[in-house]
XYZ file of C-alpha atoms in Angstrom:
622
model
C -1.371 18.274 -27.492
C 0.729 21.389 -25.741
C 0.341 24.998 -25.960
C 2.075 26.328 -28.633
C 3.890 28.854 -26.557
C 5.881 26.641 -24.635
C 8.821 24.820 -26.401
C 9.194 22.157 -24.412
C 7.527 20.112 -21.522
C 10.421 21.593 -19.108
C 8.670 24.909 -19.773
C 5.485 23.625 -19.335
C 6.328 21.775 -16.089
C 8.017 25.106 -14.450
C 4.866 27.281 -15.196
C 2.692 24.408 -13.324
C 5.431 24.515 -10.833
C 5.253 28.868 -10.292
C 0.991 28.499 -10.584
C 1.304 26.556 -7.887
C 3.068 28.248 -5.703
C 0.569 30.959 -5.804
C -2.450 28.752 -4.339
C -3.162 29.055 -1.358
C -1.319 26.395 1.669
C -3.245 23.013 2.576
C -4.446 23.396 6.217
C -4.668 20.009 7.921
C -7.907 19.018 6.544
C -6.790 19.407 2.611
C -8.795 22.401 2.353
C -8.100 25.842 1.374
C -7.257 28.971 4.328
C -9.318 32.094 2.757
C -8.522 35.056 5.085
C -8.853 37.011 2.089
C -10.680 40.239 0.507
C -13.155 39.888 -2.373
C -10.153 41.213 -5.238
C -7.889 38.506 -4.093
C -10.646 35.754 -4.056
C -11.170 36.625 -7.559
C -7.568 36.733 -8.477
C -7.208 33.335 -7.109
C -10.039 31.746 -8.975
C -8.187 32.911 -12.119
C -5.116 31.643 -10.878
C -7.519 28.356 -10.392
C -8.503 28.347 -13.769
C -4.988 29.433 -15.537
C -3.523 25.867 -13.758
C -6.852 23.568 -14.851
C -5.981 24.857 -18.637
C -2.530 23.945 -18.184
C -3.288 20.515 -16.672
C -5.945 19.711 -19.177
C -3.473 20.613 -22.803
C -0.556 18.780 -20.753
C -1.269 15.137 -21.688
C -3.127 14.402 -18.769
C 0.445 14.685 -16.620
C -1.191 15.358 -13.513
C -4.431 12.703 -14.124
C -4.288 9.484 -14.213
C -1.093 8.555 -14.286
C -1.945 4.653 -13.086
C -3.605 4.464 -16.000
C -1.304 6.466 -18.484
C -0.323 3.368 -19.962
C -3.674 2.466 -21.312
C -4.576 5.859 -22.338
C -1.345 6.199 -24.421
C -0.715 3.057 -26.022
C -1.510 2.865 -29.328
C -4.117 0.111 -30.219
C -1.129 -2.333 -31.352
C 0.420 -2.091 -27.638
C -2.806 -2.531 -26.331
C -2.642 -5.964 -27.388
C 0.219 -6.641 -24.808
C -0.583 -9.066 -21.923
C -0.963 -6.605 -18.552
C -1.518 -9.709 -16.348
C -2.290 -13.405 -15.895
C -3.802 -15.458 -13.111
C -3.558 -19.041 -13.485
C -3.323 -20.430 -17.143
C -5.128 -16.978 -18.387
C -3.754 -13.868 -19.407
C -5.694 -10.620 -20.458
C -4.627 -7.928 -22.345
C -4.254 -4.124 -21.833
C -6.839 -3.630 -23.952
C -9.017 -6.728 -22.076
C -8.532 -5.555 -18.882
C -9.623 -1.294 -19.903
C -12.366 -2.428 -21.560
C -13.553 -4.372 -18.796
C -12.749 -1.310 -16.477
C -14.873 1.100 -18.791
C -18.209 -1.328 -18.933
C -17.791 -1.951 -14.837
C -17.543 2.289 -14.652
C -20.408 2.884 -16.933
C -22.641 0.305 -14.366
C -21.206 2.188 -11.365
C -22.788 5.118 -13.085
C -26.219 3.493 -13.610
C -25.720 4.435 -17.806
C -26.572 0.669 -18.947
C -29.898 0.434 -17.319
C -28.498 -1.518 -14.422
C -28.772 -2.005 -10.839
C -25.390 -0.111 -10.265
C -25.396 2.618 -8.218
C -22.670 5.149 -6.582
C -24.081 7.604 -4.468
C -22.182 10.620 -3.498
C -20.903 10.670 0.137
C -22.449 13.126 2.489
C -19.437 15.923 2.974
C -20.095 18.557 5.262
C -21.248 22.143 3.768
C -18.364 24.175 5.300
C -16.525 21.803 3.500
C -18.172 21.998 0.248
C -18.194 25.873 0.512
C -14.662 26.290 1.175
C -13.828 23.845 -1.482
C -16.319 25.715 -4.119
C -14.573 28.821 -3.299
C -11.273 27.279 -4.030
C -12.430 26.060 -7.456
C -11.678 22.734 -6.008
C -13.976 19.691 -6.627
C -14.992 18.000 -3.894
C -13.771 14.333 -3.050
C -15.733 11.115 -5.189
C -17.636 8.558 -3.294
C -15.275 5.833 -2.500
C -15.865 2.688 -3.490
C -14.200 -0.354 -1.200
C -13.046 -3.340 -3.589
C -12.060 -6.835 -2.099
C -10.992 -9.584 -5.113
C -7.674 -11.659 -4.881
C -5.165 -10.489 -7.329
C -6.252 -11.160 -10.347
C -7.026 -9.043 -13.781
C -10.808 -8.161 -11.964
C -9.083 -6.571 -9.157
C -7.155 -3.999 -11.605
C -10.327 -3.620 -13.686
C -11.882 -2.304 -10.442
C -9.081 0.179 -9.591
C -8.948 1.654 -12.689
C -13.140 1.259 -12.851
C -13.214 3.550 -10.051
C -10.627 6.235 -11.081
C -12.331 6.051 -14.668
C -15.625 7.177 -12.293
C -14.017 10.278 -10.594
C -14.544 7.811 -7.479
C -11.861 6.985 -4.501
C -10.775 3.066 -4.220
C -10.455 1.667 -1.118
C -9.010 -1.410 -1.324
C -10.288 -4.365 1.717
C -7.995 -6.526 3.390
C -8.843 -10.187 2.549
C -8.203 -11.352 6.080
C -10.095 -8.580 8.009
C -12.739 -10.136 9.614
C -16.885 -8.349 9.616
C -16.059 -6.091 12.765
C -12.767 -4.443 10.745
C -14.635 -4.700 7.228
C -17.386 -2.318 9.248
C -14.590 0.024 10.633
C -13.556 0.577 7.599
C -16.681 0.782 5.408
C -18.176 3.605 8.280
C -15.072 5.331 8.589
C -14.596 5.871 4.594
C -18.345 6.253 3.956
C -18.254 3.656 1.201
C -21.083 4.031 -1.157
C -20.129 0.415 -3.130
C -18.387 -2.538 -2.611
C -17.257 -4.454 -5.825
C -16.201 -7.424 -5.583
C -15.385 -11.481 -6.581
C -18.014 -13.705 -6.380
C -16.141 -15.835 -3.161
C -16.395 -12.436 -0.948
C -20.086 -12.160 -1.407
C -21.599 -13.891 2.080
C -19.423 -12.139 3.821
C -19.949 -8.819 2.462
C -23.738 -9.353 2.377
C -23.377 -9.413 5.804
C -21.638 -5.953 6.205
C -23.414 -3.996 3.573
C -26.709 -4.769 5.031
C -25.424 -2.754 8.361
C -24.103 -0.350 6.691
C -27.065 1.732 5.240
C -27.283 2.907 1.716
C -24.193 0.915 0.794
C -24.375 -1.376 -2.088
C -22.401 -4.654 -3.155
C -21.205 -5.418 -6.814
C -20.021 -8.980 -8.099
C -17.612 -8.023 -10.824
C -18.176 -9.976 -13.814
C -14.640 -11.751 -15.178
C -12.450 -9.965 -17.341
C -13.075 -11.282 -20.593
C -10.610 -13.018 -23.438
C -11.739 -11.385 -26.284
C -8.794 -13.899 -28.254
C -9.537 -11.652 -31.788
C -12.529 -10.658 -31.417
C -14.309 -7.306 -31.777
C -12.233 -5.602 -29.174
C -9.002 -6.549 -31.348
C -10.510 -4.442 -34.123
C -8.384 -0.865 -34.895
C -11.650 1.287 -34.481
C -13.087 -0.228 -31.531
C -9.635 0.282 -29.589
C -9.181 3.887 -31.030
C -13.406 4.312 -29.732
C -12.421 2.822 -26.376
C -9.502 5.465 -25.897
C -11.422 8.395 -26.891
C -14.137 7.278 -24.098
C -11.448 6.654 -21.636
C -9.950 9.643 -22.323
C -12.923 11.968 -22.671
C -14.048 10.776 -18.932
C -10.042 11.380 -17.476
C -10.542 15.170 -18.614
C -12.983 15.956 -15.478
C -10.198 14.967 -13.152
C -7.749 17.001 -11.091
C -4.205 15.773 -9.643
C -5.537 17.101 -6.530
C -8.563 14.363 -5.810
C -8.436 11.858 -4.063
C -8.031 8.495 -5.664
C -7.208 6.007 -3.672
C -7.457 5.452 0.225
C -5.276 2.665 2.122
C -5.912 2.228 5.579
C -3.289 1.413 7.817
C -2.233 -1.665 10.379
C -3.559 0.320 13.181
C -0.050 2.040 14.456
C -1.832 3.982 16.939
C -5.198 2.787 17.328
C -8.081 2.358 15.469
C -6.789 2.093 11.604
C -6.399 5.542 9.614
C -7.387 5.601 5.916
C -4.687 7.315 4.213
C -5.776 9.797 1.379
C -3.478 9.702 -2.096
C -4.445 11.720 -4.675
C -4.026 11.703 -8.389
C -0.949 13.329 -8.608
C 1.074 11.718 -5.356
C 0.024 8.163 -7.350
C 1.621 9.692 -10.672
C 4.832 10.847 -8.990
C 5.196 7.669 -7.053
C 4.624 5.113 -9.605
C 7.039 7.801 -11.804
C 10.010 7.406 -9.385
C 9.897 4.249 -8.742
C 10.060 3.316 -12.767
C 12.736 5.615 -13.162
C 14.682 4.314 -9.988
C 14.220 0.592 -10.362
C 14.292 0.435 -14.351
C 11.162 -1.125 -15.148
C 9.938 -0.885 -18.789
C 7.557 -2.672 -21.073
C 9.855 -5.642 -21.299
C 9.779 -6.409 -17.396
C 7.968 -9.653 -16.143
C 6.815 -9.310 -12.713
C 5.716 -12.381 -10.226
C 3.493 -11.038 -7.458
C 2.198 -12.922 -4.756
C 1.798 -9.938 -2.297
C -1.572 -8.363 -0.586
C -3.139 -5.655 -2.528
C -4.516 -3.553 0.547
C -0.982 -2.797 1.392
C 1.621 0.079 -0.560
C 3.825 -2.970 -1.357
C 2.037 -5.331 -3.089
C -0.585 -2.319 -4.629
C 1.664 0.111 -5.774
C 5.594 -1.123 -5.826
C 4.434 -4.594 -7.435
C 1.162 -3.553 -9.407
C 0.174 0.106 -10.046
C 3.700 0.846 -11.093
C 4.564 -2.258 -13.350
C 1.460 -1.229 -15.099
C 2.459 2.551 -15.718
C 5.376 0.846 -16.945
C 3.492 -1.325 -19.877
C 5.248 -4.305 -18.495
C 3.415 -8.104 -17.401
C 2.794 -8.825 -14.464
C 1.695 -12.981 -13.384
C -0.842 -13.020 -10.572
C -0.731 -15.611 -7.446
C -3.616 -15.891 -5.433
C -1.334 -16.073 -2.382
C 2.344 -16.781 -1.476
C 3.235 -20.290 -2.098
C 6.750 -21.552 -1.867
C 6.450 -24.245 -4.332
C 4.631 -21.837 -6.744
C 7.397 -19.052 -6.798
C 10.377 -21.746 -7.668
C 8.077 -23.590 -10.164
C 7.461 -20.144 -11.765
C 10.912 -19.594 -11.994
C 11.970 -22.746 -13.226
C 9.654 -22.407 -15.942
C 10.953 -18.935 -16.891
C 14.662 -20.452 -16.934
C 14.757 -24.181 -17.855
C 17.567 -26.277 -17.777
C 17.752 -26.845 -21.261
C 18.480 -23.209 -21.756
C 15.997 -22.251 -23.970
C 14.612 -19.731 -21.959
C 10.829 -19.041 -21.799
C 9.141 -16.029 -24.255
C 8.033 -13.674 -22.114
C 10.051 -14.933 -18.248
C 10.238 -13.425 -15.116
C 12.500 -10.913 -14.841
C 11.818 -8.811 -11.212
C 10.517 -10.331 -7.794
C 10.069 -8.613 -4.667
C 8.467 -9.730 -1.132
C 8.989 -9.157 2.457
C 11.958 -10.695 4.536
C 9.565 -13.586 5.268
C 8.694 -14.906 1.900
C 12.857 -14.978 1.112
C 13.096 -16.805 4.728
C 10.200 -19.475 3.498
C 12.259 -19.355 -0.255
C 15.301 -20.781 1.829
C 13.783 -23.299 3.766
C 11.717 -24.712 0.270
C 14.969 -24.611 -1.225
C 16.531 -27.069 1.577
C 13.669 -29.572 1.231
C 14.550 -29.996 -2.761
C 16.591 -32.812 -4.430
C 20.043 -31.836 -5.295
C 19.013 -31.582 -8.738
C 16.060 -29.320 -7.991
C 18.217 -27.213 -6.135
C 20.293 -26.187 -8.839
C 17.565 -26.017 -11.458
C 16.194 -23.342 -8.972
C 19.285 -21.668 -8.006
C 20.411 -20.967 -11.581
C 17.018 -20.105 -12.397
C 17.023 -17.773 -9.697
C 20.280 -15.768 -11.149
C 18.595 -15.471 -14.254
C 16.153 -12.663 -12.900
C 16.841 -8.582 -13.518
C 15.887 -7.650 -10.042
C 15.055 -9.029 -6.725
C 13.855 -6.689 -3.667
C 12.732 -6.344 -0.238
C 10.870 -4.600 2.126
C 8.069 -3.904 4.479
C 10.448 -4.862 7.914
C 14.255 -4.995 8.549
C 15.505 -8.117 6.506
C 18.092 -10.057 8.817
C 21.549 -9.704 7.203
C 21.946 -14.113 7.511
C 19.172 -13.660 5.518
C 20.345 -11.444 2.697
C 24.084 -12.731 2.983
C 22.285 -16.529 2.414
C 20.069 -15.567 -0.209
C 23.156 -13.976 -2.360
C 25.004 -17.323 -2.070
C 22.409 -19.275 -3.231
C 21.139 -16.699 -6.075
C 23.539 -14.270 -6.865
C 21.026 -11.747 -6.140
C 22.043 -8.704 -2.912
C 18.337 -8.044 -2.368
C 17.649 -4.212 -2.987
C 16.235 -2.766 0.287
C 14.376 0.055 0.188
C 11.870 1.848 2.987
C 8.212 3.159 2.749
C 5.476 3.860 4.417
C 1.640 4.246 3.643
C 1.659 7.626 3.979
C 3.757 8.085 1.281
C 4.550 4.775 -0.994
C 8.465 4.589 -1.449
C 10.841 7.363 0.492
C 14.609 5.434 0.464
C 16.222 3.135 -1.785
C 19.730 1.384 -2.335
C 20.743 1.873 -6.007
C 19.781 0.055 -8.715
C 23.007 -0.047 -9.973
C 25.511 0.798 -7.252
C 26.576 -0.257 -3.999
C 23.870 -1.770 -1.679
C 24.434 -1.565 2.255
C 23.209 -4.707 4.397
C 21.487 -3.502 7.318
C 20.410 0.100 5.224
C 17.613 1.206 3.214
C 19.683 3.467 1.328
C 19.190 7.336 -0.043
C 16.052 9.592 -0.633
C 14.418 8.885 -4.407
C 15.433 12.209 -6.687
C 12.935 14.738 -5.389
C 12.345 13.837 -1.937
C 13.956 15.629 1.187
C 14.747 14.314 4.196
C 16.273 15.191 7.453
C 16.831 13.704 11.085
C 15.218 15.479 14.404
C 17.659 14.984 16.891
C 16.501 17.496 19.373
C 14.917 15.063 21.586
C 18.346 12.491 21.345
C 20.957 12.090 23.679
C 23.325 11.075 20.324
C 23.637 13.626 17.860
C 23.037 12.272 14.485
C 20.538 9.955 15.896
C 16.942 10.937 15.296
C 13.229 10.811 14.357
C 13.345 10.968 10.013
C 11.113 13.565 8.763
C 10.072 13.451 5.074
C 8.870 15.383 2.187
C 7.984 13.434 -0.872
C 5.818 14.507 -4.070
C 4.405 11.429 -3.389
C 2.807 12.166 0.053
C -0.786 11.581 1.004
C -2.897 14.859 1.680
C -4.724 13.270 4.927
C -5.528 10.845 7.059
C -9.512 10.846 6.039
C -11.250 13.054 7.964
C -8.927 13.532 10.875
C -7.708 17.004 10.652
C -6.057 17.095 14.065
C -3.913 14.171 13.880
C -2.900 14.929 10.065
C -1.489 18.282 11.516
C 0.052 16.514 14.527
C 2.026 14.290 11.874
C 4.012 16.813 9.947
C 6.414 19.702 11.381
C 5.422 23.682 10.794
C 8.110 23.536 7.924
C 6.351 20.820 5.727
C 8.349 17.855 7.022
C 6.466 14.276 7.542
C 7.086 12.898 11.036
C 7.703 9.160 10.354
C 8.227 7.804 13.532
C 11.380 5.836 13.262
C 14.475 6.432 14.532
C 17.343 6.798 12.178
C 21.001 7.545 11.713
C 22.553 8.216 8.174
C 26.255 6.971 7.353
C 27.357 8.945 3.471
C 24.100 9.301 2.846
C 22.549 6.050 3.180
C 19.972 5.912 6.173
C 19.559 2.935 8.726
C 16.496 2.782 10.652
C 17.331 1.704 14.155
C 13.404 1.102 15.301
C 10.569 2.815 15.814
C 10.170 5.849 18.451
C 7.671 4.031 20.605
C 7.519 0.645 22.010
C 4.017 0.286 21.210
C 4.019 -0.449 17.834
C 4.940 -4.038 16.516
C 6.420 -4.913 12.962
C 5.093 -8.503 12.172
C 6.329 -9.862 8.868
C 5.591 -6.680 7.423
C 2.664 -5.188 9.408
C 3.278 -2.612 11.739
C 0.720 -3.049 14.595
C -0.655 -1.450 17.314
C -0.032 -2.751 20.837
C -2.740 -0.823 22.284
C -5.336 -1.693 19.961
C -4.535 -5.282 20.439
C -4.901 -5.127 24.213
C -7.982 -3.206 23.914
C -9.259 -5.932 22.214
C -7.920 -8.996 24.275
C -8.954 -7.541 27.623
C -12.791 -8.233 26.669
C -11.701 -12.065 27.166
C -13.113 -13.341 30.263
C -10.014 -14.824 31.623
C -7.949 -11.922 31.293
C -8.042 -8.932 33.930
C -4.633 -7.514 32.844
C -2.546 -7.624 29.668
C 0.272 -6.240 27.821
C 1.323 -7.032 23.732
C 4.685 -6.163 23.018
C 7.349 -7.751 20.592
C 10.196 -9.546 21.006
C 12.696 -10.229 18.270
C 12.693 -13.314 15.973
C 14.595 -14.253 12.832
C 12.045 -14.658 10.538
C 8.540 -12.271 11.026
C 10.896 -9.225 12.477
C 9.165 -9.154 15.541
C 6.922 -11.861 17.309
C 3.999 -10.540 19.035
C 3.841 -11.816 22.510
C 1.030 -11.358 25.200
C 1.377 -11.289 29.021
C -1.632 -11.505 31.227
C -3.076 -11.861 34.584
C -5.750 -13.294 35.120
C -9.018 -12.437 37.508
C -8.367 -14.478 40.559
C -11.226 -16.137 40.726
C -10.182 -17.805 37.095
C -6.474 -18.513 38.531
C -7.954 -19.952 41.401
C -10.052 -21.997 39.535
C -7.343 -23.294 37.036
C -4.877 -23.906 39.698
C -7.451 -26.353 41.791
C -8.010 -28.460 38.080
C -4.248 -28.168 37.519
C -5.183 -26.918 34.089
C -3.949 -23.353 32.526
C -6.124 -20.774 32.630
C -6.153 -20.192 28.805
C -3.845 -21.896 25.959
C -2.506 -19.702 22.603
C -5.115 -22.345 21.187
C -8.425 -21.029 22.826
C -7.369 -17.271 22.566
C -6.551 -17.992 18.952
C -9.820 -19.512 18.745
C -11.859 -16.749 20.494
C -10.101 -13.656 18.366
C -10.558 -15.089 15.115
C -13.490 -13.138 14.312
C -12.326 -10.269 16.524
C -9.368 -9.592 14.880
C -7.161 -10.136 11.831
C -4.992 -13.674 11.559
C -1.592 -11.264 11.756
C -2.844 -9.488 15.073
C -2.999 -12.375 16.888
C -0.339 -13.456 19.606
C 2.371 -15.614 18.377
C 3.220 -16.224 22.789
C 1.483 -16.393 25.604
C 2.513 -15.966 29.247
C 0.981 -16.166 32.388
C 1.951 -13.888 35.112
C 0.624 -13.233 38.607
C 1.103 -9.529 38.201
C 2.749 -6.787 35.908
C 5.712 -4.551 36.549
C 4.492 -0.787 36.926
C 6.013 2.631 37.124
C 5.703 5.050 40.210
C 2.257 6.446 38.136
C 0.751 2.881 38.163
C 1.460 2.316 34.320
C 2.981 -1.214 33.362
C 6.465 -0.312 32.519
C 6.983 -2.214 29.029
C 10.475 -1.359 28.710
C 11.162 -3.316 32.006
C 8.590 -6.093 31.101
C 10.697 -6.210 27.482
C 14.140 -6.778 29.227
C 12.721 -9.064 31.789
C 11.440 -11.673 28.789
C 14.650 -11.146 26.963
C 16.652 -11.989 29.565
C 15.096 -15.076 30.586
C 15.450 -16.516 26.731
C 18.900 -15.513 26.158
């Protein structure tokens, strides 16, 4: 339903657009400025109230646009197949009822053990954000599943609950899954039953926290659920709990890699989701008849929103892998596009993955049969859409991959901060070596003022899409944008008719691994507690398939060098400092090399000079 007054949603949408722009400007900390008198407080809380009215008769267009889908579908639709895992498949309709019983335990309304408690927000903060009319954040509940239809259940679970997800990396180990949990003040884990030792563990340090096993999403195959008037019931719930919501709340925090430091959780809010999953339908084409194959992490922009959240805004399938498996992904294929050409119902018709799944793709495809091969290849050529992302992808790469398939991978850039900024065409010509133009709506502009080449520059950003804050770091949220709005992404670009190349990142201290960008400093931080390492320095060196590979030089104490040079033995292998980090670290923060060195090359301030250190290890492999 719309108000009558406006004759179309263009109307509509340019009102929201001129209420906005009287509200008060974000400071750095996402709440409101108020160096105001009494009359203009109270002109701004009906300003407050004319855009909630607007919001609330406009379809929900500003809440809950990840779940859109569900709440829009008529009960027919809902009957669609979201996603599979395995040899199951569960519905739309599955997979929201399954989200609405796991939101009404979260809220304790079945008699059950659930519980989410309210995180403890500062009163300044509450006061400033009563004043504003704006609600304060949800409690955030961390979820940590595979992907698989339980996961998504979760996600929309929480949203469903007014709460914040905070999706866990599967391969963090306890010390990261407590970073995070402290730092996000996470009220309830929910999660599959093969994460529950290890979160037992964390949630009973982390006080008041509590841990969920999510029950399985269930195949109702005709039952009740398939019935007219329990569908139109399970909308009008669903529906009647979105209408507390605002675009502005938080819903969803990732954290990042660690680029410069400890990891940041990343705050998106209703409305950034909705515009992001928006654009990237529009851009990419997907619709309800799209078949997606995913078989990327869910703690990570990529795999959560390009591959998952959006598909499902989009009504379309999308088949669940535990994990990347080269075998799996061909098989699947095949499958979709046999070589008796009767193609498969419902096949796969869009893949994308970072430049090291395509690089595993190729070598799987030279270990085939000639026969095999060519099942596969055609198979391949079959598919609407193949992309990439997450780290440069090596032009032998892409120029191989079209040979073979047919398919010029679409490149496109992103960051967590913001989901999806740049993106060759859909339809349209596709630059090796460039990640193509701004999405409609986003600006963009290079900061030369610090290059010697003009044109050459740090890319700023403004998306509708962008997060509102790093969680509860004020200071280094301000620090990241410019005074004029502009998001300071740290790479350094150049832009040839438009498209934009990204020619590395502004600092040598941060590492892209096969999709990861990493934290050199955090890494050493971490390495230096080892006993046989005084000094050390992590920096990456090139390398065909992972982008980067992270390689560690250290000195050791010299009673340790001493010691190993008497047995004739080294003083530590990659083997036993693999060994020793595996519970201090994540698998892709590990070292990929190790070197030994008697000593490190330093600057006139006593700093070791990685740029020399860099050149000095390139030089001796070329």
């Amino acid at each position: 339903m719309r108000i009558s007054c406006f004759r179309n949603t263009s109307q509509l949408s340019l009102l929201k657009r001129w209420v906005n722009t009287l509200l008060p400007h974000r400071t750095s900390s996402s709440s409101y400025s108020f160096g105001i008198a009494e009359s203009q407080l109270t002109h701004l809380r009906g300003i407050f109230s004319l855009r909630d009215s607007l919001l609330k008769s406009a379809d929900f267009e500003s809440k809950m646009e990840v779940v859109k889908v569900a709440l829009k579908l008529e009960s027919a639709a809902l009957e669609k197949v979201a996603v599979t895992a395995g040899d199951k498949s569960f519905t739309y309709a599955e997979v929201l009822r399954s989200a609405f019983n796991i939101s009404s335990i979260l809220e304790n309304k079945d008699g059950s053990n659930g519980h989410v408690a309210e995180g403890e927000e500062s009163a300044e903060k509450q006061v400033v954000e009563a004043e504003a009319g704006k609600k304060a954040d949800g409690p955030r509940i961390g979820i940590m599943a595979k992907p698989c239809a339980e996961f998504v259940a979760a996600m929309w679970a929480a949203w469903l609950n007014g709460a914040v997800a905070v999706p866990l990396a599967l391969s963090y180990p306890e010390a990261e899954l407590m970073h995070v949990m402290t730092d996000a003040d996470i009220s309830v884990v929910v999660a599959t039953e093969e994460y529950r030792e290890i979160l037992e563990k964390v949630v009973e340090k982390s006080p008041g926290a509590k841990l969920y096993i999510l029950p399985p999403v269930v195949n109702t195959h005709g039952n009740e659920i398939t019935d007219t008037q329990s569908l139109d019931k399970l909308l009008v719930e669903v529906k009647n709990r979105s209408l507390t919501l605002s675009g502005e709340e938080a819903a969803l925090i990732i954290y990042t890699s660690g680029t410069t430091g400890r990891p940041k959780g990343v705050v998106h809010t209703q409305a950034g989701l909705g515009a992001q999953v928006r654009m990237l339908s529009e851009a990419w084409g997907y619709t309800a008849d799209d078949r997606f194959l995913h078989c990327l992490p869910l703690h990570h922009v990529h795999g959560l929103i390009n591959s998952l959240l959006a598909p499902l805004y989009a009504g379309a399938t999308i088949d669940l892998l535990p994990k990347f498996s080269t075998s799996g992904v061909w098989q699947r294929w095949r499958s979709s596009y046999p070589v008796s050409g009767e193609v498969a119902a419902t096949p796969i018709t869009v893949f994308t993955g970072v430049p090291t799944i395509y690089v595993r793709l190729l070598q799987g495809y030279e270990t085939m049969d000639a026969e095999t091969q060519k099942a596969s290849a055609d198979a391949a050529r079959q598919l609407r859409l193949m992309m990439c992302g997450s780290s440069a992808l090596p032009q032998p790469v892409m120029d191989q991959w079209e040979s073979l398939t047919g398919h010029r991978l679409l490149e496109r850039y992103g960051m967590t901060e913001f989901g999806m900024g740049l993106t060759n065409p859909l339809h349209g010509e596709r630059r090796p070596g460039f990640v193509g133009k701004p999405f409609p709506g986003i600006e963009i502009r290079v900061d030369d003022s610090d290059s010697d080449v003009k044109g050459v520059g740090e890319l700023l950003m403004k998306s509708p899409s962008m997060f509102r804050e790093y969680w509860r770091q004020p200071k280094v949220t301000a620090d990241n944008f410019t005074e004029d709005g502009y998001f300071r992404t740290g790479d350094t670009v150049t832009i040839e008719d438009g498209y934009v190349k990204i020619l590395g990142r502004t600092s040598v201290d941060i590492i892209k691994v096969g999709g990861f960008k990493l934290s050199a400093l955090e890494i050493e931080a971490v390495l230096l507690e080892h006993p046989a390492i005084a000094e050390c320095a992590v920096l990456g060196l090139p390398d065909k398939d992972y982008g980067e590979l992270m390689c560690v030089v250290i000195v050791p104490p010299e009673a340790k060098a001493a010691e190993a040079a008497a047995t004739s033995e080294p003083v530590l292998t990659l083997k036993e400092l693999h060994k020793w980090g595996a519970d201090k670290m994540a698998p892709y923060k590990l070292p990929q090399k190790l070197l030994i060195w008697e000593s490190m090359p330093r600057n006139a301030m006593g700093k070791v000079n990685k740029k020399e250190l860099k050149k000095t290890l390139l030089e001796s492999t070329s």
